[in-house]
PDB file of C-alpha atoms in Angstrom:
ATOM      1  CA  ARG A 110     -90.171  47.203  80.818  1.00 65.00           C
ATOM      2  CA  LYS A 111     -90.393  49.163  77.059  1.00 73.00           C
ATOM      3  CA  GLU A 112     -87.800  49.261  74.520  1.00 91.00           C
ATOM      4  CA  VAL A 113     -87.185  52.442  74.171  1.00 95.00           C
ATOM      5  CA  GLU A 114     -88.494  55.410  76.849  1.00 95.00           C
ATOM      6  CA  GLN A 115     -89.977  58.286  76.797  1.00 95.00           C
ATOM      7  CA  ASP A 116     -91.573  60.933  79.566  1.00 93.00           C
ATOM      8  CA  PRO A 117     -94.236  61.943  78.462  1.00 93.00           C
ATOM      9  CA  GLY A 118     -95.152  65.444  79.063  1.00 92.00           C
ATOM     10  CA  PRO A 119     -97.187  67.045  78.487  1.00 95.00           C
ATOM     11  CA  PHE A 120     -94.058  70.226  78.983  1.00 96.00           C
ATOM     12  CA  ASN A 121     -95.377  73.222  79.283  1.00 97.00           C
ATOM     13  CA  VAL A 122     -93.123  75.723  77.951  1.00 96.00           C
ATOM     14  CA  PRO A 123     -93.082  79.049  77.663  1.00 97.00           C
ATOM     15  CA  GLU A 124     -92.109  80.927  74.332  1.00 98.00           C
ATOM     16  CA  GLY A 125     -87.784  81.517  73.422  1.00 98.00           C
ATOM     17  CA  ALA A 126     -87.034  79.203  76.142  1.00 97.00           C
ATOM     18  CA  THR A 127     -84.806  75.894  75.649  1.00 97.00           C
ATOM     19  CA  VAL A 128     -86.432  72.058  76.660  1.00 97.00           C
ATOM     20  CA  ALA A 129     -84.984  69.203  76.453  1.00 96.00           C
ATOM     21  CA  PHE A 130     -85.991  66.033  76.031  1.00 92.00           C
ATOM     22  CA  ASN A 131     -84.186  62.448  76.923  1.00 94.00           C
ATOM     23  CA  CYS A 132     -85.364  59.027  75.599  1.00 96.00           C
ATOM     24  CA  THR A 133     -83.664  55.400  76.885  1.00 97.00           C
ATOM     25  CA  TYR A 134     -83.600  52.485  75.402  1.00 96.00           C
ATOM     26  CA  SER A 135     -82.982  48.587  76.002  1.00 95.00           C
ATOM     27  CA  ASN A 136     -81.304  46.639  73.025  1.00 93.00           C
ATOM     28  CA  SER A 137     -77.145  47.337  73.151  1.00 92.00           C
ATOM     29  CA  ALA A 138     -77.350  46.603  69.568  1.00 91.00           C
ATOM     30  CA  SER A 139     -79.126  49.350  68.420  1.00 91.00           C
ATOM     31  CA  GLN A 140     -77.859  50.691  65.234  1.00 90.00           C
ATOM     32  CA  SER A 141     -79.682  53.522  64.956  1.00 91.00           C
ATOM     33  CA  PHE A 142     -81.373  56.578  66.393  1.00 94.00           C
ATOM     34  CA  PHE A 143     -83.557  59.248  64.840  1.00 94.00           C
ATOM     35  CA  TRP A 144     -86.373  62.068  66.017  1.00 96.00           C
ATOM     36  CA  TYR A 145     -89.201  62.339  64.663  1.00 96.00           C
ATOM     37  CA  ARG A 146     -92.088  64.852  65.172  1.00 97.00           C
ATOM     38  CA  GLN A 147     -95.482  64.296  65.154  1.00 97.00           C
ATOM     39  CA  ASP A 148     -98.745  66.937  64.906  1.00 96.00           C
ATOM     40  CA  CYS A 149    -101.369  66.314  66.128  1.00 91.00           C
ATOM     41  CA  ARG A 150    -103.675  63.288  64.542  1.00 83.00           C
ATOM     42  CA  LYS A 151    -100.949  63.725  61.631  1.00 94.00           C
ATOM     43  CA  GLU A 152     -98.438  61.469  60.354  1.00 96.00           C
ATOM     44  CA  PRO A 153     -94.778  61.632  61.883  1.00 95.00           C
ATOM     45  CA  LYS A 154     -92.412  63.177  59.595  1.00 94.00           C
ATOM     46  CA  LEU A 155     -88.738  63.034  60.115  1.00 92.00           C
ATOM     47  CA  LEU A 156     -86.974  65.833  61.964  1.00 95.00           C
ATOM     48  CA  MET A 157     -83.069  64.355  62.559  1.00 94.00           C
ATOM     49  CA  SER A 158     -81.201  61.736  62.646  1.00 91.00           C
ATOM     50  CA  VAL A 159     -79.447  60.904  65.475  1.00 93.00           C
ATOM     51  CA  TYR A 160     -75.065  60.166  65.220  1.00 89.00           C
ATOM     52  CA  SER A 161     -73.134  59.338  67.578  1.00 88.00           C
ATOM     53  CA  SER A 162     -70.874  62.753  67.442  1.00 88.00           C
ATOM     54  CA  GLY A 163     -73.923  64.472  68.057  1.00 89.00           C
ATOM     55  CA  ASN A 164     -75.434  66.296  65.677  1.00 93.00           C
ATOM     56  CA  GLU A 165     -76.903  69.600  65.198  1.00 94.00           C
ATOM     57  CA  ASP A 166     -80.035  71.038  62.773  1.00 94.00           C
ATOM     58  CA  GLY A 167     -80.386  74.892  63.607  1.00 96.00           C
ATOM     59  CA  ARG A 168     -82.102  76.103  66.897  1.00 98.00           C
ATOM     60  CA  PHE A 169     -82.019  71.613  66.896  1.00 98.00           C
ATOM     61  CA  THR A 170     -78.933  69.354  69.202  1.00 97.00           C
ATOM     62  CA  ALA A 171     -79.454  65.515  69.150  1.00 97.00           C
ATOM     63  CA  GLN A 172     -77.197  63.626  71.010  1.00 96.00           C
ATOM     64  CA  LEU A 173     -76.553  60.329  71.681  1.00 96.00           C
ATOM     65  CA  ASN A 174     -74.617  58.252  74.462  1.00 95.00           C
ATOM     66  CA  ARG A 175     -73.837  55.151  74.171  1.00 94.00           C
ATOM     67  CA  ALA A 176     -72.894  53.810  77.445  1.00 94.00           C
ATOM     68  CA  SER A 177     -75.769  55.017  78.517  1.00 94.00           C
ATOM     69  CA  GLN A 178     -77.468  54.413  76.102  1.00 95.00           C
ATOM     70  CA  TYR A 179     -79.588  57.628  75.937  1.00 94.00           C
ATOM     71  CA  ILE A 180     -80.679  60.027  73.242  1.00 96.00           C
ATOM     72  CA  SER A 181     -81.445  63.336  74.126  1.00 96.00           C
ATOM     73  CA  LEU A 182     -83.487  66.661  71.857  1.00 97.00           C
ATOM     74  CA  LEU A 183     -83.106  70.133  72.772  1.00 97.00           C
ATOM     75  CA  ILE A 184     -84.633  72.841  71.477  1.00 98.00           C
ATOM     76  CA  ARG A 185     -82.885  75.674  71.439  1.00 98.00           C
ATOM     77  CA  ASP A 186     -85.603  79.070  71.660  1.00 98.00           C
ATOM     78  CA  SER A 187     -88.732  77.956  71.439  1.00 98.00           C
ATOM     79  CA  LYS A 188     -91.131  79.119  68.912  1.00 98.00           C
ATOM     80  CA  LEU A 189     -95.349  78.462  69.233  1.00 98.00           C
ATOM     81  CA  SER A 190     -94.792  76.295  65.930  1.00 97.00           C
ATOM     82  CA  ASP A 191     -92.579  73.589  67.887  1.00 98.00           C
ATOM     83  CA  SER A 192     -95.420  72.597  70.019  1.00 98.00           C
ATOM     84  CA  ALA A 193     -95.548  68.999  69.261  1.00 98.00           C
ATOM     85  CA  THR A 194     -94.865  65.441  70.076  1.00 97.00           C
ATOM     86  CA  TYR A 195     -91.011  63.947  69.093  1.00 98.00           C
ATOM     87  CA  LEU A 196     -90.971  60.231  68.880  1.00 96.00           C
ATOM     88  CA  CYS A 197     -87.847  58.743  69.605  1.00 96.00           C
ATOM     89  CA  VAL A 198     -86.949  56.055  67.133  1.00 94.00           C
ATOM     90  CA  VAL A 199     -84.639  53.008  67.828  1.00 94.00           C
ATOM     91  CA  GLY A 200     -82.901  51.458  64.935  1.00 91.00           C
ATOM     92  CA  LEU A 201     -82.052  47.474  64.925  1.00 87.00           C
ATOM     93  CA  GLY A 202     -81.031  46.882  61.432  1.00 79.00           C
ATOM     94  CA  ASN A 203     -82.534  48.328  58.225  1.00 74.00           C
ATOM     95  CA  TYR A 204     -86.322  47.032  58.656  1.00 78.00           C
ATOM     96  CA  GLN A 205     -86.886  47.084  62.415  1.00 86.00           C
ATOM     97  CA  LEU A 206     -87.389  50.289  64.262  1.00 90.00           C
ATOM     98  CA  ILE A 207     -88.550  50.654  67.753  1.00 93.00           C
ATOM     99  CA  TRP A 208     -90.286  53.677  68.301  1.00 95.00           C
ATOM    100  CA  GLY A 209     -91.435  55.257  71.950  1.00 95.00           C
ATOM    101  CA  ALA A 210     -95.084  56.748  72.762  1.00 95.00           C
ATOM    102  CA  GLY A 211     -93.423  60.042  72.182  1.00 96.00           C
ATOM    103  CA  THR A 212     -93.790  63.484  75.058  1.00 96.00           C
ATOM    104  CA  LYS A 213     -95.643  66.197  74.569  1.00 96.00           C
ATOM    105  CA  LEU A 214     -93.882  69.096  74.462  1.00 97.00           C
ATOM    106  CA  ILE A 215     -96.975  72.826  73.980  1.00 97.00           C
ATOM    107  CA  ILE A 216     -95.035  75.923  73.138  1.00 98.00           C
ATOM    108  CA  LYS A 217     -96.731  78.968  75.420  1.00 97.00           C
ATOM    109  CA  PRO A 218     -96.145  82.666  74.332  1.00 95.00           C
TER     110      PRO A 218
ATOM    111  CA  GLU B 280     -96.206  65.615  44.434  1.00 88.00           C
ATOM    112  CA  ALA B 281     -94.530  61.832  45.985  1.00 85.00           C
ATOM    113  CA  GLN B 282     -97.055  60.824  48.521  1.00 94.00           C
ATOM    114  CA  VAL B 283     -98.186  58.093  49.826  1.00 97.00           C
ATOM    115  CA  THR B 284    -102.195  58.012  49.852  1.00 97.00           C
ATOM    116  CA  GLN B 285    -104.159  56.051  52.263  1.00 97.00           C
ATOM    117  CA  ASN B 286    -107.229  55.287  52.289  1.00 97.00           C
ATOM    118  CA  PRO B 287    -110.053  55.991  54.183  1.00 97.00           C
ATOM    119  CA  ARG B 288    -109.408  58.839  56.051  1.00 97.00           C
ATOM    120  CA  TYR B 289    -111.944  57.849  58.945  1.00 97.00           C
ATOM    121  CA  LEU B 290    -114.306  54.781  59.092  1.00 97.00           C
ATOM    122  CA  ILE B 291    -116.737  53.540  61.457  1.00 97.00           C
ATOM    123  CA  THR B 292    -117.061  50.110  61.649  1.00 96.00           C
ATOM    124  CA  VAL B 293    -119.981  47.188  62.721  1.00 97.00           C
ATOM    125  CA  THR B 294    -117.389  44.004  64.125  1.00 97.00           C
ATOM    126  CA  GLY B 295    -117.226  41.190  61.945  1.00 97.00           C
ATOM    127  CA  LYS B 296    -117.264  43.191  58.547  1.00 97.00           C
ATOM    128  CA  LYS B 297    -114.453  42.496  56.379  1.00 97.00           C
ATOM    129  CA  LEU B 298    -112.681  45.703  55.823  1.00 97.00           C
ATOM    130  CA  THR B 299    -109.752  47.269  53.186  1.00 98.00           C
ATOM    131  CA  VAL B 300    -107.647  49.907  53.864  1.00 98.00           C
ATOM    132  CA  THR B 301    -105.689  51.100  50.451  1.00 98.00           C
ATOM    133  CA  CYS B 302    -102.443  52.146  50.309  1.00 98.00           C
ATOM    134  CA  SER B 303    -100.753  53.519  47.476  1.00 98.00           C
ATOM    135  CA  GLN B 304     -96.876  54.796  46.718  1.00 97.00           C
ATOM    136  CA  ASN B 305     -96.009  56.837  43.387  1.00 96.00           C
ATOM    137  CA  MET B 306     -91.856  56.904  44.615  1.00 95.00           C
ATOM    138  CA  ASN B 307     -91.364  53.154  43.532  1.00 94.00           C
ATOM    139  CA  HIS B 308     -90.061  52.417  46.796  1.00 94.00           C
ATOM    140  CA  GLU B 309     -89.333  48.722  47.480  1.00 93.00           C
ATOM    141  CA  TYR B 310     -90.673  49.046  50.940  1.00 94.00           C
ATOM    142  CA  MET B 311     -93.916  49.212  52.616  1.00 95.00           C
ATOM    143  CA  SER B 312     -95.306  49.256  56.108  1.00 95.00           C
ATOM    144  CA  TRP B 313     -98.509  49.390  58.125  1.00 97.00           C
ATOM    145  CA  TYR B 314     -97.700  50.907  61.374  1.00 97.00           C
ATOM    146  CA  ARG B 315    -101.296  50.742  64.474  1.00 97.00           C
ATOM    147  CA  GLN B 316    -100.689  54.301  67.045  1.00 96.00           C
ATOM    148  CA  ASP B 317    -102.433  53.130  69.863  1.00 95.00           C
ATOM    149  CA  PRO B 318    -102.564  56.013  73.687  1.00 91.00           C
ATOM    150  CA  GLY B 319     -99.193  56.229  75.033  1.00 89.00           C
ATOM    151  CA  LEU B 320     -97.855  53.483  73.166  1.00 91.00           C
ATOM    152  CA  GLY B 321     -95.087  53.789  70.166  1.00 88.00           C
ATOM    153  CA  LEU B 322     -95.866  52.943  66.751  1.00 94.00           C
ATOM    154  CA  ARG B 323     -96.559  49.123  66.400  1.00 96.00           C
ATOM    155  CA  GLN B 324     -96.116  47.284  63.402  1.00 95.00           C
ATOM    156  CA  ILE B 325     -98.851  44.911  62.167  1.00 97.00           C
ATOM    157  CA  TYR B 326     -96.459  43.764  58.485  1.00 97.00           C
ATOM    158  CA  TYR B 327     -94.481  44.373  56.130  1.00 94.00           C
ATOM    159  CA  SER B 328     -93.252  43.632  52.442  1.00 95.00           C
ATOM    160  CA  MET B 329     -89.453  44.863  51.041  1.00 92.00           C
ATOM    161  CA  ASN B 330     -91.418  43.440  47.118  1.00 92.00           C
ATOM    162  CA  VAL B 331     -93.782  42.535  44.729  1.00 94.00           C
ATOM    163  CA  GLU B 332     -94.689  39.254  46.215  1.00 93.00           C
ATOM    164  CA  VAL B 333     -92.668  39.403  49.358  1.00 93.00           C
ATOM    165  CA  THR B 334     -94.237  40.160  53.281  1.00 96.00           C
ATOM    166  CA  ASP B 335     -93.720  39.460  56.195  1.00 94.00           C
ATOM    167  CA  LYS B 336     -95.385  39.548  60.077  1.00 95.00           C
ATOM    168  CA  GLY B 337     -93.807  42.734  61.633  1.00 93.00           C
ATOM    169  CA  ASP B 338     -94.588  42.657  66.331  1.00 92.00           C
ATOM    170  CA  VAL B 339     -98.768  42.452  66.327  1.00 97.00           C
ATOM    171  CA  PRO B 340     -99.989  41.241  62.754  1.00 98.00           C
ATOM    172  CA  GLU B 341    -103.235  39.168  64.510  1.00 97.00           C
ATOM    173  CA  GLY B 342    -106.066  39.968  63.394  1.00 97.00           C
ATOM    174  CA  TYR B 343    -105.028  41.771  60.050  1.00 98.00           C
ATOM    175  CA  LYS B 344    -103.687  40.249  56.226  1.00 98.00           C
ATOM    176  CA  VAL B 345    -101.927  41.946  53.474  1.00 98.00           C
ATOM    177  CA  SER B 346    -100.966  41.102  49.687  1.00 96.00           C
ATOM    178  CA  ARG B 347     -98.308  42.762  47.513  1.00 97.00           C
ATOM    179  CA  LYS B 348     -99.798  42.287  43.943  1.00 97.00           C
ATOM    180  CA  GLU B 349     -98.080  45.870  42.334  1.00 96.00           C
ATOM    181  CA  LYS B 350     -95.241  47.269  43.780  1.00 96.00           C
ATOM    182  CA  ARG B 351     -97.101  51.342  44.515  1.00 97.00           C
ATOM    183  CA  ASN B 352     -99.671  49.200  45.994  1.00 98.00           C
ATOM    184  CA  PHE B 353    -100.016  47.279  50.066  1.00 98.00           C
ATOM    185  CA  PRO B 354    -103.490  46.735  51.031  1.00 98.00           C
ATOM    186  CA  LEU B 355    -104.296  45.828  54.892  1.00 98.00           C
ATOM    187  CA  ILE B 356    -107.124  43.904  55.143  1.00 98.00           C
ATOM    188  CA  LEU B 357    -109.161  43.495  58.567  1.00 98.00           C
ATOM    189  CA  GLU B 358    -111.231  40.147  57.924  1.00 96.00           C
ATOM    190  CA  SER B 359    -112.777  40.602  60.817  1.00 97.00           C
ATOM    191  CA  PRO B 360    -113.095  43.320  62.730  1.00 98.00           C
ATOM    192  CA  SER B 361    -112.914  44.068  66.244  1.00 98.00           C
ATOM    193  CA  PRO B 362    -113.374  46.825  68.872  1.00 98.00           C
ATOM    194  CA  ASN B 363    -109.652  46.099  69.649  1.00 97.00           C
ATOM    195  CA  GLN B 364    -108.620  46.590  66.449  1.00 98.00           C
ATOM    196  CA  THR B 365    -109.668  50.214  67.164  1.00 98.00           C
ATOM    197  CA  SER B 366    -106.753  52.436  66.709  1.00 97.00           C
ATOM    198  CA  LEU B 367    -104.505  55.328  64.599  1.00 97.00           C
ATOM    199  CA  TYR B 368    -103.472  53.513  61.291  1.00 98.00           C
ATOM    200  CA  PHE B 369    -100.669  54.368  58.989  1.00 98.00           C
ATOM    201  CA  CYS B 370     -98.188  53.201  55.492  1.00 97.00           C
ATOM    202  CA  ALA B 371     -94.951  54.346  54.950  1.00 96.00           C
ATOM    203  CA  SER B 372     -92.779  53.592  52.388  1.00 95.00           C
ATOM    204  CA  SER B 373     -89.812  53.534  51.786  1.00 92.00           C
ATOM    205  CA  PRO B 374     -86.632  53.203  48.948  1.00 88.00           C
ATOM    206  CA  GLN B 375     -84.892  50.951  51.085  1.00 79.00           C
ATOM    207  CA  GLY B 376     -85.544  49.187  54.728  1.00 77.00           C
ATOM    208  CA  ALA B 377     -87.095  50.600  57.668  1.00 73.00           C
ATOM    209  CA  VAL B 378     -85.423  53.955  57.744  1.00 75.00           C
ATOM    210  CA  GLY B 379     -85.604  57.733  55.346  1.00 80.00           C
ATOM    211  CA  TYR B 380     -89.837  56.623  55.693  1.00 89.00           C
ATOM    212  CA  THR B 381     -92.373  58.382  53.721  1.00 92.00           C
ATOM    213  CA  PHE B 382     -95.786  58.152  55.668  1.00 95.00           C
ATOM    214  CA  GLY B 383     -99.609  58.330  54.988  1.00 97.00           C
ATOM    215  CA  SER B 384    -101.131  60.696  56.451  1.00 97.00           C
ATOM    216  CA  GLY B 385    -104.106  58.000  58.422  1.00 97.00           C
ATOM    217  CA  THR B 386    -107.066  55.830  58.645  1.00 98.00           C
ATOM    218  CA  ARG B 387    -108.544  56.482  61.794  1.00 97.00           C
ATOM    219  CA  LEU B 388    -110.709  53.667  62.329  1.00 98.00           C
ATOM    220  CA  THR B 389    -112.963  52.914  65.238  1.00 98.00           C
ATOM    221  CA  VAL B 390    -114.889  49.190  65.805  1.00 98.00           C
ATOM    222  CA  VAL B 391    -117.805  48.814  66.981  1.00 97.00           C
TER     223      VAL B 391
END
């Protein structure tokens, strides 16, 4: 079983729709949680950190459920520019990050 | 501009021919790391460095070497590349630890 699991997709979604991804992690000692965005053949970029109380950044909302060990990302009013691969990342301490393989999102006009 | 610079961006080489991928950052970051990314797998850490002359193995160090003689540079060395090292490689740096990474643009390596 992978330490961080994501549905690889692709998720094909019409522009303007709401889409949600989940990610599950296996290590209950995980301390920090992130969503990164990666465009095709480019470097990952931090989208947002995920806090226990949930957090929102514009059209993006992240939630953490420690009891069930999953993280979610909700994108509202999706734009064509949201097309990318979304990477779920879990931190086990200051120096160790475990990366999911990513969920591919395609927004269609 | 604050950045992490990797070179080369693309490289095709033959089995056994030593190569070095360079990584340089201009942000005075203490922490630097190398990752490889393969289809269907998350980024996997090869080596990391917490400061000058301090390096340690990540999850997949076999077949790789690194050095950290200066704070800004963290080259990745493949002494005898093999086809299973064909991958997309990323260098990253941060002020401290593995949080708040700035990534380089990546090096796509093909070993034939």
